[in-house]
């Protein structure tokens, strides 16, 4: 250190509460002073003669006093600016708010079962099971609705469209709230009356809805997800039902991946302030996903656990089906009044609508990341503290070697979707099938793949059941290394015919069969969503 142009050596220490400088002037610095001041001191390194040293001190008193003060000031400033350890132990230091990112997730939203459905009232499909788990097994449940149900009917008043959606949101919250379920979310999708899942995903803004659902999974941290079957099969076959199953499956596979929607899991910069732009969540991997469906025929045998709605709840002293019907009664716009009247008259199950609540809950195991047999209880093998992230297998494009006829979307989409998410067993659940209203239209979408380097001509033939009017399919010229889209169009008979209506579609190119598809249709005189 240099003070007033002179080198100063030695250490500072505290003695009796005062700061002293034992070696303020080293031998070298005193020699320099002697030369400059010519004080004539000999042997300054030994005991100093009192008289001559006092004389010297008198001559340099002012200089040393100033020097000492500057040394003290410099040492103090150095301690303040160069000693991080000293700064950290300041008594009044405020804890860094960034450490708040280490708090555990909000326990108010932790759930055991996350139900993901399309419309308010869809939860009735599994309500008797939920009542069992909530009342008698003390499980926590949360519900997500993809849409507000703004495209449905209204059995009570004139409200339709967006107004009906507002009413059905309240009905949904009241219904599940009667079970004690208070954590309810709506993804903001639009009710889409269709059988094509891709139209519903488009109307939901697929990426936006998935972003929100992944966020909800990370907030609620469920062990199990229950949702609609992501498949095209007979029954109501509503596109929104299918889409909610697609979204739930995607969220199941993505919520645990830290590279997916990473802004959701990045710590907040200033947790003690407003307007943070990252969300501070943690990745979360659910352990099991199960599907349900309202099929017109049994597709559930051996596919998953089943739960009776006729069993009596030990805590509520009524059947689980009765508890489910009480929940259904809140959906007044969707037939809830009929159910309420049957409850009051002790005639539950007399109408088709109340039977929905009274039927057994039949589940299809989508996948389990913990040891569990297909038909084991939903919570068999579930780990209390969760499981590590497991990546889904993903999709690998098919490399065609010969021209090929294949089914088009949405069936084609599902085959890719199942492969990508490790759900290959669903491909064998049902064959290619569809519900068609009497006198309604049927479209069978087709894809011709041409991997060759030359164009090909293709002829399509159709064998249809009696009573159906089929539009001939024109010949197609398919460019090299391309896909070509076409379809079979048919009109159903005006009367309901029993059994399956079987279609056989074949394609030939160069007098060679390049594929045959079989599609079965089921005629209905009830409501059927447009294709």
Coordinates of C-alpha atoms in Angstrom, one line a residue:
X1 CA 0.0 0.0 0.0
X2 CA 1.2 3.5 -0.7
X3 CA 0.2 6.5 1.3
X4 CA 1.2 10.0 0.2
X5 CA 3.7 8.5 -2.2
X6 CA 5.4 6.4 0.5
X7 CA 5.3 2.6 0.8
X8 CA 3.7 1.3 4.0
X9 CA 4.0 -2.3 5.3
X10 CA 2.7 -4.1 8.3
X11 CA -0.6 -5.5 9.6
X12 CA -3.6 -3.9 11.2
X13 CA -5.0 -5.4 14.4
X14 CA -7.4 -4.4 17.2
X15 CA -6.0 -4.0 20.7
X16 CA -8.2 -2.9 23.7
X17 CA -10.8 -1.6 21.3
X18 CA -8.3 0.6 19.4
X19 CA -6.8 0.3 16.0
X20 CA -2.9 0.3 16.1
X21 CA -0.1 0.0 13.6
X22 CA 2.8 -2.0 15.0
X23 CA 5.0 -1.9 11.9
X24 CA 3.7 1.2 10.2
X25 CA 7.2 2.0 9.0
X26 CA 9.3 -0.9 7.9
X27 CA 13.1 -0.7 7.8
X28 CA 13.0 0.2 4.1
X29 CA 10.5 3.1 4.6
X30 CA 12.5 4.5 7.6
X31 CA 15.7 4.3 5.5
X32 CA 13.9 6.3 2.8
X33 CA 12.9 8.9 5.3
X34 CA 16.4 9.1 6.7
X35 CA 17.8 9.8 3.3
X36 CA 15.2 12.4 2.5
X37 CA 15.2 14.1 5.9
X38 CA 18.9 13.6 6.8
X39 CA 17.9 12.9 10.4
X40 CA 21.1 11.1 11.2
X41 CA 19.7 8.1 12.9
X42 CA 22.0 5.0 13.1
X43 CA 20.8 1.4 13.7
X44 CA 17.1 2.0 13.5
X45 CA 16.5 -1.7 13.4
X46 CA 17.7 -2.2 17.0
X47 CA 16.5 -0.4 20.2
X48 CA 16.1 3.2 19.4
X49 CA 17.6 5.9 21.5
X50 CA 14.8 7.7 23.2
X51 CA 16.0 11.2 22.7
X52 CA 16.7 11.1 19.0
X53 CA 13.5 9.1 18.3
X54 CA 11.4 11.6 20.2
X55 CA 13.1 14.4 18.2
X56 CA 12.3 12.6 15.0
X57 CA 8.7 12.0 16.1
X58 CA 8.3 15.7 16.8
X59 CA 9.6 16.6 13.4
X60 CA 7.2 14.1 11.7
X61 CA 4.2 14.3 14.0
X62 CA 1.9 15.9 11.6
X63 CA 2.9 13.8 8.7
X64 CA 2.5 10.5 10.7
X65 CA -0.9 11.6 12.1
X66 CA -2.2 12.2 8.6
X67 CA -0.6 9.0 7.3
X68 CA -2.2 6.9 10.1
X69 CA -5.6 8.3 9.4
X70 CA -5.3 7.5 5.8
X71 CA -4.2 4.0 6.5
X72 CA -7.1 3.4 8.7
X73 CA -9.5 4.8 6.2
X74 CA -8.0 2.8 3.4
X75 CA -8.1 -0.4 5.4
X76 CA -11.8 0.2 6.3
X77 CA -12.8 0.8 2.7
X78 CA -10.9 -2.3 1.6
X79 CA -12.7 -4.4 4.2
X80 CA -16.0 -3.1 3.0
X81 CA -15.4 -3.5 -0.7
X82 CA -13.1 -6.5 -0.9
X83 CA -14.6 -8.8 1.7
X84 CA -17.7 -10.7 0.5
X85 CA -17.8 -12.8 3.6
X86 CA -18.0 -9.8 5.8
X87 CA -20.9 -8.4 3.7
X88 CA -22.8 -11.7 4.0
X89 CA -22.9 -11.7 7.7
X90 CA -24.4 -8.2 8.1
X91 CA -27.1 -8.5 10.8
X92 CA -29.8 -6.6 8.8
X93 CA -29.2 -8.4 5.4
X94 CA -32.5 -9.3 3.6
X95 CA -32.8 -13.0 2.4
X96 CA -32.7 -13.3 -1.4
X97 CA -36.3 -13.6 -2.7
X98 CA -35.0 -16.0 -5.4
X99 CA -34.8 -18.7 -2.7
X100 CA -38.6 -18.8 -2.6
X101 CA -38.4 -20.8 -5.8
X102 CA -37.4 -23.7 -3.6
X103 CA -40.7 -23.9 -1.8
X104 CA -42.8 -27.0 -2.5
X105 CA -45.8 -26.8 -4.9
X106 CA -49.0 -25.4 -3.5
X107 CA -50.6 -28.3 -1.6
X108 CA -54.1 -26.9 -2.2
X109 CA -53.9 -28.1 -5.8
X110 CA -52.2 -31.5 -5.4
X111 CA -54.5 -34.2 -6.7
X112 CA -54.6 -38.0 -6.9
X113 CA -56.9 -38.2 -10.0
X114 CA -57.1 -35.6 -12.8
X115 CA -60.2 -36.0 -14.9
X116 CA -59.9 -34.6 -18.4
X117 CA -63.2 -34.4 -20.4
X118 CA -64.7 -32.4 -23.2
X119 CA -67.9 -30.9 -21.8
X120 CA -69.6 -30.2 -18.5
X121 CA -71.6 -33.4 -17.8
X122 CA -69.0 -35.7 -19.4
X123 CA -67.6 -36.4 -15.9
X124 CA -70.8 -38.4 -15.2
X125 CA -69.3 -41.2 -17.2
X126 CA -67.0 -41.9 -14.2
X127 CA -68.8 -40.1 -11.4
X128 CA -69.8 -43.3 -9.5
X129 CA -66.1 -44.3 -9.4
X130 CA -65.1 -40.7 -8.3
X131 CA -67.6 -40.9 -5.5
X132 CA -66.1 -44.2 -4.3
X133 CA -62.6 -42.7 -4.3
X134 CA -63.5 -39.3 -2.8
X135 CA -65.9 -40.5 0.0
X136 CA -64.4 -43.9 0.9
X137 CA -60.8 -43.8 -0.2
X138 CA -60.2 -40.1 0.5
X139 CA -58.6 -39.3 -2.8
X140 CA -58.2 -35.8 -4.1
X141 CA -59.8 -35.1 -7.5
X142 CA -59.5 -32.2 -10.0
X143 CA -61.4 -31.8 -13.3
X144 CA -60.5 -30.2 -16.6
X145 CA -63.1 -29.4 -19.3
X146 CA -61.9 -28.8 -22.8
X147 CA -64.9 -26.8 -23.8
X148 CA -67.8 -25.0 -22.1
X149 CA -70.3 -27.1 -24.1
X150 CA -71.5 -24.1 -26.0
X151 CA -72.7 -26.3 -28.9
X152 CA -75.1 -28.5 -26.9
X153 CA -78.8 -28.4 -26.3
X154 CA -80.8 -26.6 -23.6
X155 CA -83.6 -28.4 -21.9
X156 CA -84.4 -25.4 -19.6
X157 CA -84.3 -22.0 -21.3
X158 CA -83.7 -20.2 -24.6
X159 CA -80.0 -19.6 -24.1
X160 CA -77.8 -21.1 -26.8
X161 CA -74.2 -20.8 -28.1
X162 CA -71.9 -18.7 -26.0
X163 CA -74.7 -18.0 -23.5
X164 CA -75.3 -21.7 -23.0
X165 CA -71.6 -22.2 -22.6
X166 CA -71.6 -19.7 -19.7
X167 CA -74.5 -21.5 -18.0
X168 CA -72.9 -25.0 -18.5
X169 CA -69.7 -23.8 -16.9
X170 CA -71.7 -23.0 -13.7
X171 CA -73.6 -26.3 -13.9
X172 CA -70.3 -28.1 -14.2
X173 CA -68.7 -26.4 -11.2
X174 CA -71.8 -26.9 -9.1
X175 CA -72.0 -30.6 -10.1
X176 CA -68.5 -31.6 -9.2
X177 CA -68.5 -29.2 -6.3
X178 CA -71.3 -31.4 -4.8
X179 CA -68.6 -34.1 -4.6
X180 CA -66.2 -31.7 -2.9
X181 CA -64.2 -31.1 -6.1
X182 CA -63.2 -27.4 -6.1
X183 CA -60.3 -27.4 -8.5
X184 CA -61.9 -27.0 -11.9
X185 CA -60.3 -25.6 -15.1
X186 CA -61.7 -24.9 -18.6
X187 CA -59.3 -25.0 -21.6
X188 CA -61.3 -22.6 -23.7
X189 CA -62.0 -24.9 -26.6
X190 CA -65.1 -24.6 -28.8
X191 CA -67.8 -27.3 -28.8
X192 CA -67.4 -29.0 -32.2
X193 CA -70.2 -31.4 -33.3
X194 CA -68.2 -33.7 -35.5
X195 CA -66.7 -37.2 -35.5
X196 CA -63.3 -36.1 -36.7
X197 CA -60.9 -35.5 -33.8
X198 CA -58.8 -33.2 -35.9
X199 CA -61.6 -30.7 -36.4
X200 CA -62.0 -30.4 -32.6
X201 CA -58.2 -30.0 -32.1
X202 CA -58.2 -27.3 -34.7
X203 CA -61.1 -25.5 -33.0
X204 CA -59.4 -25.8 -29.6
X205 CA -56.2 -24.3 -31.0
X206 CA -54.3 -27.6 -30.3
X207 CA -51.1 -26.0 -29.2
X208 CA -52.7 -23.5 -26.9
X209 CA -54.9 -26.1 -25.2
X210 CA -52.0 -28.5 -24.8
X211 CA -49.9 -25.7 -23.3
X212 CA -52.6 -25.0 -20.7
X213 CA -53.2 -28.7 -19.9
X214 CA -49.5 -29.4 -19.4
X215 CA -49.5 -26.4 -17.0
X216 CA -52.4 -27.9 -15.1
X217 CA -50.7 -31.3 -14.8
X218 CA -47.6 -29.6 -13.4
X219 CA -49.8 -27.7 -10.9
X220 CA -51.9 -30.6 -9.8
X221 CA -49.3 -33.3 -9.9
X222 CA -51.7 -36.3 -10.4
X223 CA -50.9 -39.9 -10.0
X224 CA -53.7 -41.0 -12.4
X225 CA -55.4 -39.3 -15.4
X226 CA -58.9 -40.4 -16.4
X227 CA -60.1 -39.3 -19.9
X228 CA -62.1 -40.2 -23.0
X229 CA -60.8 -42.9 -25.3
X230 CA -58.6 -41.4 -28.2
X231 CA -60.1 -43.6 -30.9
X232 CA -62.6 -43.6 -33.7
X233 CA -65.4 -46.0 -32.9
X234 CA -69.2 -46.4 -32.9
X235 CA -71.3 -44.8 -30.2
X236 CA -71.5 -41.0 -29.7
X237 CA -68.0 -40.7 -31.2
X238 CA -67.9 -37.0 -30.5
X239 CA -64.8 -35.3 -31.8
X240 CA -64.5 -33.3 -28.6
X241 CA -64.5 -36.5 -26.5
X242 CA -61.7 -37.9 -28.7
X243 CA -59.8 -34.6 -28.6
X244 CA -59.8 -34.4 -24.8
X245 CA -58.3 -37.9 -24.7
X246 CA -55.6 -36.9 -27.2
X247 CA -54.8 -33.8 -25.2
X248 CA -54.7 -35.7 -21.9
X249 CA -52.4 -38.4 -23.4
X250 CA -50.1 -35.8 -24.8
X251 CA -49.9 -34.0 -21.5
X252 CA -49.3 -37.3 -19.7
X253 CA -46.2 -37.8 -21.9
X254 CA -45.0 -34.2 -22.0
X255 CA -45.5 -32.7 -18.5
X256 CA -42.5 -34.5 -17.1
X257 CA -40.1 -33.4 -19.9
X258 CA -38.1 -30.4 -18.8
X259 CA -37.5 -29.4 -22.5
X260 CA -41.2 -29.0 -23.2
X261 CA -42.8 -25.6 -22.4
X262 CA -39.7 -24.9 -20.3
X263 CA -40.9 -21.4 -19.5
X264 CA -43.4 -23.1 -17.2
X265 CA -40.7 -24.7 -15.1
X266 CA -38.0 -22.0 -15.0
X267 CA -37.7 -20.3 -11.6
X268 CA -39.2 -16.8 -11.3
X269 CA -36.6 -14.1 -11.3
X270 CA -38.2 -12.1 -8.5
X271 CA -40.7 -14.2 -6.6
X272 CA -41.5 -11.4 -4.2
X273 CA -42.5 -9.0 -7.0
X274 CA -45.3 -8.8 -9.6
X275 CA -45.1 -9.5 -13.3
X276 CA -42.7 -12.5 -13.4
X277 CA -42.5 -14.0 -16.9
X278 CA -41.5 -17.5 -16.0
X279 CA -43.8 -19.7 -13.8
X280 CA -41.7 -21.6 -11.3
X281 CA -43.4 -25.0 -11.7
X282 CA -41.6 -28.4 -11.7
X283 CA -41.8 -31.2 -14.3
X284 CA -44.3 -33.9 -13.3
X285 CA -44.7 -37.4 -14.6
X286 CA -48.2 -39.0 -14.0
X287 CA -48.0 -42.7 -13.4
X288 CA -51.2 -44.1 -15.1
X289 CA -53.7 -43.1 -17.7
X290 CA -57.1 -44.8 -18.2
X291 CA -59.7 -44.3 -20.9
X292 CA -63.5 -44.6 -20.8
X293 CA -66.1 -44.5 -23.6
X294 CA -69.8 -44.8 -24.3
X295 CA -69.6 -47.4 -27.1
X296 CA -72.6 -49.1 -28.6
X297 CA -70.9 -52.5 -28.0
X298 CA -68.6 -54.0 -25.4
X299 CA -65.0 -53.1 -26.1
X300 CA -63.9 -53.2 -22.4
X301 CA -63.6 -56.9 -21.5
X302 CA -60.1 -57.6 -20.2
X303 CA -58.9 -54.0 -21.1
X304 CA -58.9 -52.5 -17.6
X305 CA -60.6 -52.5 -14.2
X306 CA -64.4 -52.2 -13.8
X307 CA -66.3 -50.7 -10.8
X308 CA -69.9 -51.4 -9.9
X309 CA -72.3 -48.5 -9.4
X310 CA -74.7 -50.6 -7.4
X311 CA -72.3 -51.1 -4.4
X312 CA -73.3 -49.1 -1.3
X313 CA -70.9 -46.5 0.0
X314 CA -69.9 -47.3 3.6
X315 CA -69.8 -43.6 4.4
X316 CA -72.8 -42.3 2.5
X317 CA -75.1 -45.3 2.9
X318 CA -76.4 -45.1 -0.7
X319 CA -75.2 -46.6 -3.9
X320 CA -72.4 -45.0 -5.9
X321 CA -74.7 -44.9 -8.8
X322 CA -77.2 -42.9 -6.7
X323 CA -74.4 -40.5 -5.8
X324 CA -73.5 -40.1 -9.5
X325 CA -77.1 -39.4 -10.4
X326 CA -77.2 -36.6 -7.8
X327 CA -74.2 -35.0 -9.5
X328 CA -75.9 -35.4 -12.9
X329 CA -79.0 -33.6 -11.6
X330 CA -77.0 -30.4 -11.5
X331 CA -76.7 -30.4 -15.3
X332 CA -80.3 -29.2 -15.9
X333 CA -79.7 -28.0 -19.4
X334 CA -78.5 -31.5 -20.3
X335 CA -81.3 -33.6 -18.9
X336 CA -80.5 -33.2 -15.2
X337 CA -84.2 -32.4 -14.4
X338 CA -85.2 -35.8 -15.7
X339 CA -82.6 -37.4 -13.4
X340 CA -83.7 -35.3 -10.5
X341 CA -87.3 -36.4 -10.9
X342 CA -86.2 -40.0 -11.0
X343 CA -84.3 -39.6 -7.8
X344 CA -87.3 -38.0 -6.2
X345 CA -89.6 -40.8 -7.4
X346 CA -87.1 -43.6 -6.6
X347 CA -87.1 -44.7 -10.3
X348 CA -83.5 -44.2 -11.2
X349 CA -82.5 -46.2 -14.2
X350 CA -85.9 -46.0 -16.0
X351 CA -84.6 -43.5 -18.6
X352 CA -81.7 -43.8 -20.9
X353 CA -80.1 -40.7 -19.5
X354 CA -80.2 -41.8 -15.9
X355 CA -78.7 -45.2 -16.9
X356 CA -75.5 -43.3 -17.7
X357 CA -75.0 -42.6 -14.0
X358 CA -76.1 -46.1 -12.9
X359 CA -74.0 -48.2 -15.3
X360 CA -70.7 -49.7 -14.1
X361 CA -67.6 -47.6 -14.8
X362 CA -65.5 -49.6 -17.3
X363 CA -62.0 -48.4 -17.9
X364 CA -59.3 -49.2 -20.5
X365 CA -55.7 -49.0 -19.4
X366 CA -53.8 -46.7 -21.6
X367 CA -50.5 -47.1 -20.0
X368 CA -48.9 -47.6 -16.6
X369 CA -45.4 -46.5 -15.7
X370 CA -45.5 -48.5 -12.4
X371 CA -45.9 -52.3 -12.0
X372 CA -49.6 -53.1 -12.5
X373 CA -51.7 -55.7 -14.3
X374 CA -54.2 -54.5 -16.9
X375 CA -57.2 -55.2 -14.8
X376 CA -55.7 -54.2 -11.4
X377 CA -57.2 -51.4 -9.3
X378 CA -56.5 -48.0 -10.7
X379 CA -54.1 -47.2 -7.8
X380 CA -52.3 -50.5 -7.8
X381 CA -48.5 -49.9 -7.8
X382 CA -48.8 -46.1 -7.6
X383 CA -45.7 -44.6 -6.0
X384 CA -46.6 -42.0 -3.3
X385 CA -43.8 -39.6 -4.3
X386 CA -44.2 -40.0 -8.1
X387 CA -41.9 -41.5 -10.7
X388 CA -39.1 -40.2 -12.9
X389 CA -39.9 -38.9 -16.4
X390 CA -40.2 -41.6 -19.1
X391 CA -40.0 -40.6 -22.7
X392 CA -42.8 -41.8 -25.1
X393 CA -41.5 -43.9 -28.0
X394 CA -42.3 -41.4 -30.7
X395 CA -43.3 -41.8 -34.3
X396 CA -41.3 -43.3 -37.0
X397 CA -42.4 -42.7 -40.6
X398 CA -43.3 -45.7 -42.7
X399 CA -41.2 -46.2 -45.7
X400 CA -43.3 -47.7 -48.5
X401 CA -41.5 -49.9 -51.0
X402 CA -44.5 -50.5 -53.3
X403 CA -47.6 -48.4 -54.2
X404 CA -50.1 -48.8 -51.3
X405 CA -53.8 -48.1 -50.5
X406 CA -54.3 -46.9 -46.9
X407 CA -57.1 -45.5 -44.8
X408 CA -57.1 -41.7 -44.5
X409 CA -57.7 -39.3 -41.6
X410 CA -58.8 -39.4 -38.9
X411 CA -58.1 -43.2 -38.8
X412 CA -54.6 -42.7 -40.2
X413 CA -53.9 -40.0 -37.6
X414 CA -54.8 -42.4 -34.8
X415 CA -52.4 -45.1 -36.0
X416 CA -49.6 -42.5 -35.9
X417 CA -50.7 -41.1 -32.6
X418 CA -50.9 -44.5 -30.9
X419 CA -47.4 -45.4 -32.1
X420 CA -46.0 -42.1 -30.9
X421 CA -47.4 -42.5 -27.4
X422 CA -46.8 -46.2 -26.9
X423 CA -50.5 -47.1 -27.2
X424 CA -50.2 -49.8 -30.0
X425 CA -52.6 -52.1 -28.2
X426 CA -55.4 -49.6 -29.0
X427 CA -54.9 -50.4 -32.7
X428 CA -56.5 -53.8 -32.0
X429 CA -59.4 -52.6 -29.9
X430 CA -61.9 -52.1 -32.7
X431 CA -61.7 -52.5 -36.5
X432 CA -62.3 -49.6 -38.9
X433 CA -65.9 -48.7 -38.0
X434 CA -68.3 -45.7 -37.9
X435 CA -71.8 -44.8 -36.9
X436 CA -74.0 -43.3 -39.7
X437 CA -77.5 -41.9 -39.3
X438 CA -80.2 -43.4 -41.5
X439 CA -80.4 -41.6 -44.8
X440 CA -77.1 -39.9 -43.8
X441 CA -73.8 -39.6 -45.7
X442 CA -70.7 -41.8 -45.2
X443 CA -67.2 -40.9 -46.4
X444 CA -64.4 -43.3 -46.4
X445 CA -61.1 -41.3 -46.8
X446 CA -58.3 -43.0 -48.7
X447 CA -54.6 -42.4 -49.3
X448 CA -52.6 -43.8 -52.1
X449 CA -48.8 -43.8 -51.5
X450 CA -46.6 -43.9 -54.5
X451 CA -42.9 -44.4 -53.6
X452 CA -41.8 -45.1 -57.1
X453 CA -40.0 -42.7 -59.5
X454 CA -42.8 -42.9 -62.1
X455 CA -46.4 -41.9 -62.1
X456 CA -49.0 -44.6 -61.6
X457 CA -52.7 -45.0 -62.6
X458 CA -55.0 -46.3 -59.9
X459 CA -58.6 -47.6 -60.1
X460 CA -60.7 -48.0 -56.9
X461 CA -63.6 -50.4 -56.5
X462 CA -66.2 -50.6 -53.8
X463 CA -68.4 -53.4 -52.6
X464 CA -71.3 -51.9 -50.5
X465 CA -74.2 -53.4 -48.6
X466 CA -77.7 -53.5 -50.1
X467 CA -79.6 -50.2 -49.9
X468 CA -76.6 -47.9 -49.9
X469 CA -76.0 -45.5 -52.8
X470 CA -72.3 -45.3 -53.7
X471 CA -70.8 -42.6 -55.9
X472 CA -68.3 -44.2 -58.3
X473 CA -64.7 -43.3 -57.5
X474 CA -62.9 -41.8 -60.6
X475 CA -59.5 -43.2 -61.7
X476 CA -56.5 -41.4 -60.2
X477 CA -53.1 -40.6 -61.6
X478 CA -50.6 -40.4 -58.8
X479 CA -47.4 -38.5 -59.3
X480 CA -44.0 -40.1 -58.4
X481 CA -42.9 -40.0 -54.7
X482 CA -46.2 -38.6 -53.5
X483 CA -49.4 -39.2 -51.6
X484 CA -52.8 -38.9 -53.3
X485 CA -56.0 -38.3 -51.4
X486 CA -59.5 -39.5 -52.5
X487 CA -62.6 -40.9 -50.8
X488 CA -65.6 -43.2 -51.2
X489 CA -68.9 -41.4 -50.8
X490 CA -72.2 -43.3 -49.9
X491 CA -75.7 -42.5 -48.7
X492 CA -77.3 -44.7 -46.1
X493 CA -80.7 -46.4 -46.4
X494 CA -83.7 -44.5 -45.1
X495 CA -84.5 -47.3 -42.6
X496 CA -82.4 -48.8 -39.9
X497 CA -81.0 -52.1 -40.9
X498 CA -79.8 -54.5 -38.2
X499 CA -76.2 -55.6 -37.8
X500 CA -73.0 -54.3 -39.3
X501 CA -73.0 -52.8 -42.8
X502 CA -69.8 -54.0 -44.4
X503 CA -67.8 -52.1 -47.1
X504 CA -64.8 -53.5 -49.0
X505 CA -62.6 -51.0 -50.8
X506 CA -59.9 -52.2 -53.2
X507 CA -57.3 -50.4 -55.4
X508 CA -55.4 -51.7 -58.4
X509 CA -52.5 -50.3 -60.4
X510 CA -51.1 -52.0 -63.4
X511 CA -53.5 -54.9 -63.0
X512 CA -52.1 -55.5 -59.5
X513 CA -53.9 -55.1 -56.2
X514 CA -52.2 -52.4 -54.1
X515 CA -54.5 -52.7 -51.1
X516 CA -57.9 -53.7 -49.7
X517 CA -59.7 -52.1 -46.7
X518 CA -62.7 -53.3 -44.8
X519 CA -64.9 -50.7 -43.1
X520 CA -68.0 -51.5 -41.1
X521 CA -70.9 -49.0 -40.5
X522 CA -73.6 -49.1 -37.9
X523 CA -76.9 -47.4 -38.7
X524 CA -78.6 -45.2 -36.1
X525 CA -81.9 -43.4 -35.9
X526 CA -80.7 -41.3 -32.9
X527 CA -78.3 -38.4 -32.8
X528 CA -75.1 -38.9 -34.7
X529 CA -72.4 -36.3 -35.1
X530 CA -71.6 -35.3 -38.7
X531 CA -68.5 -36.9 -40.1

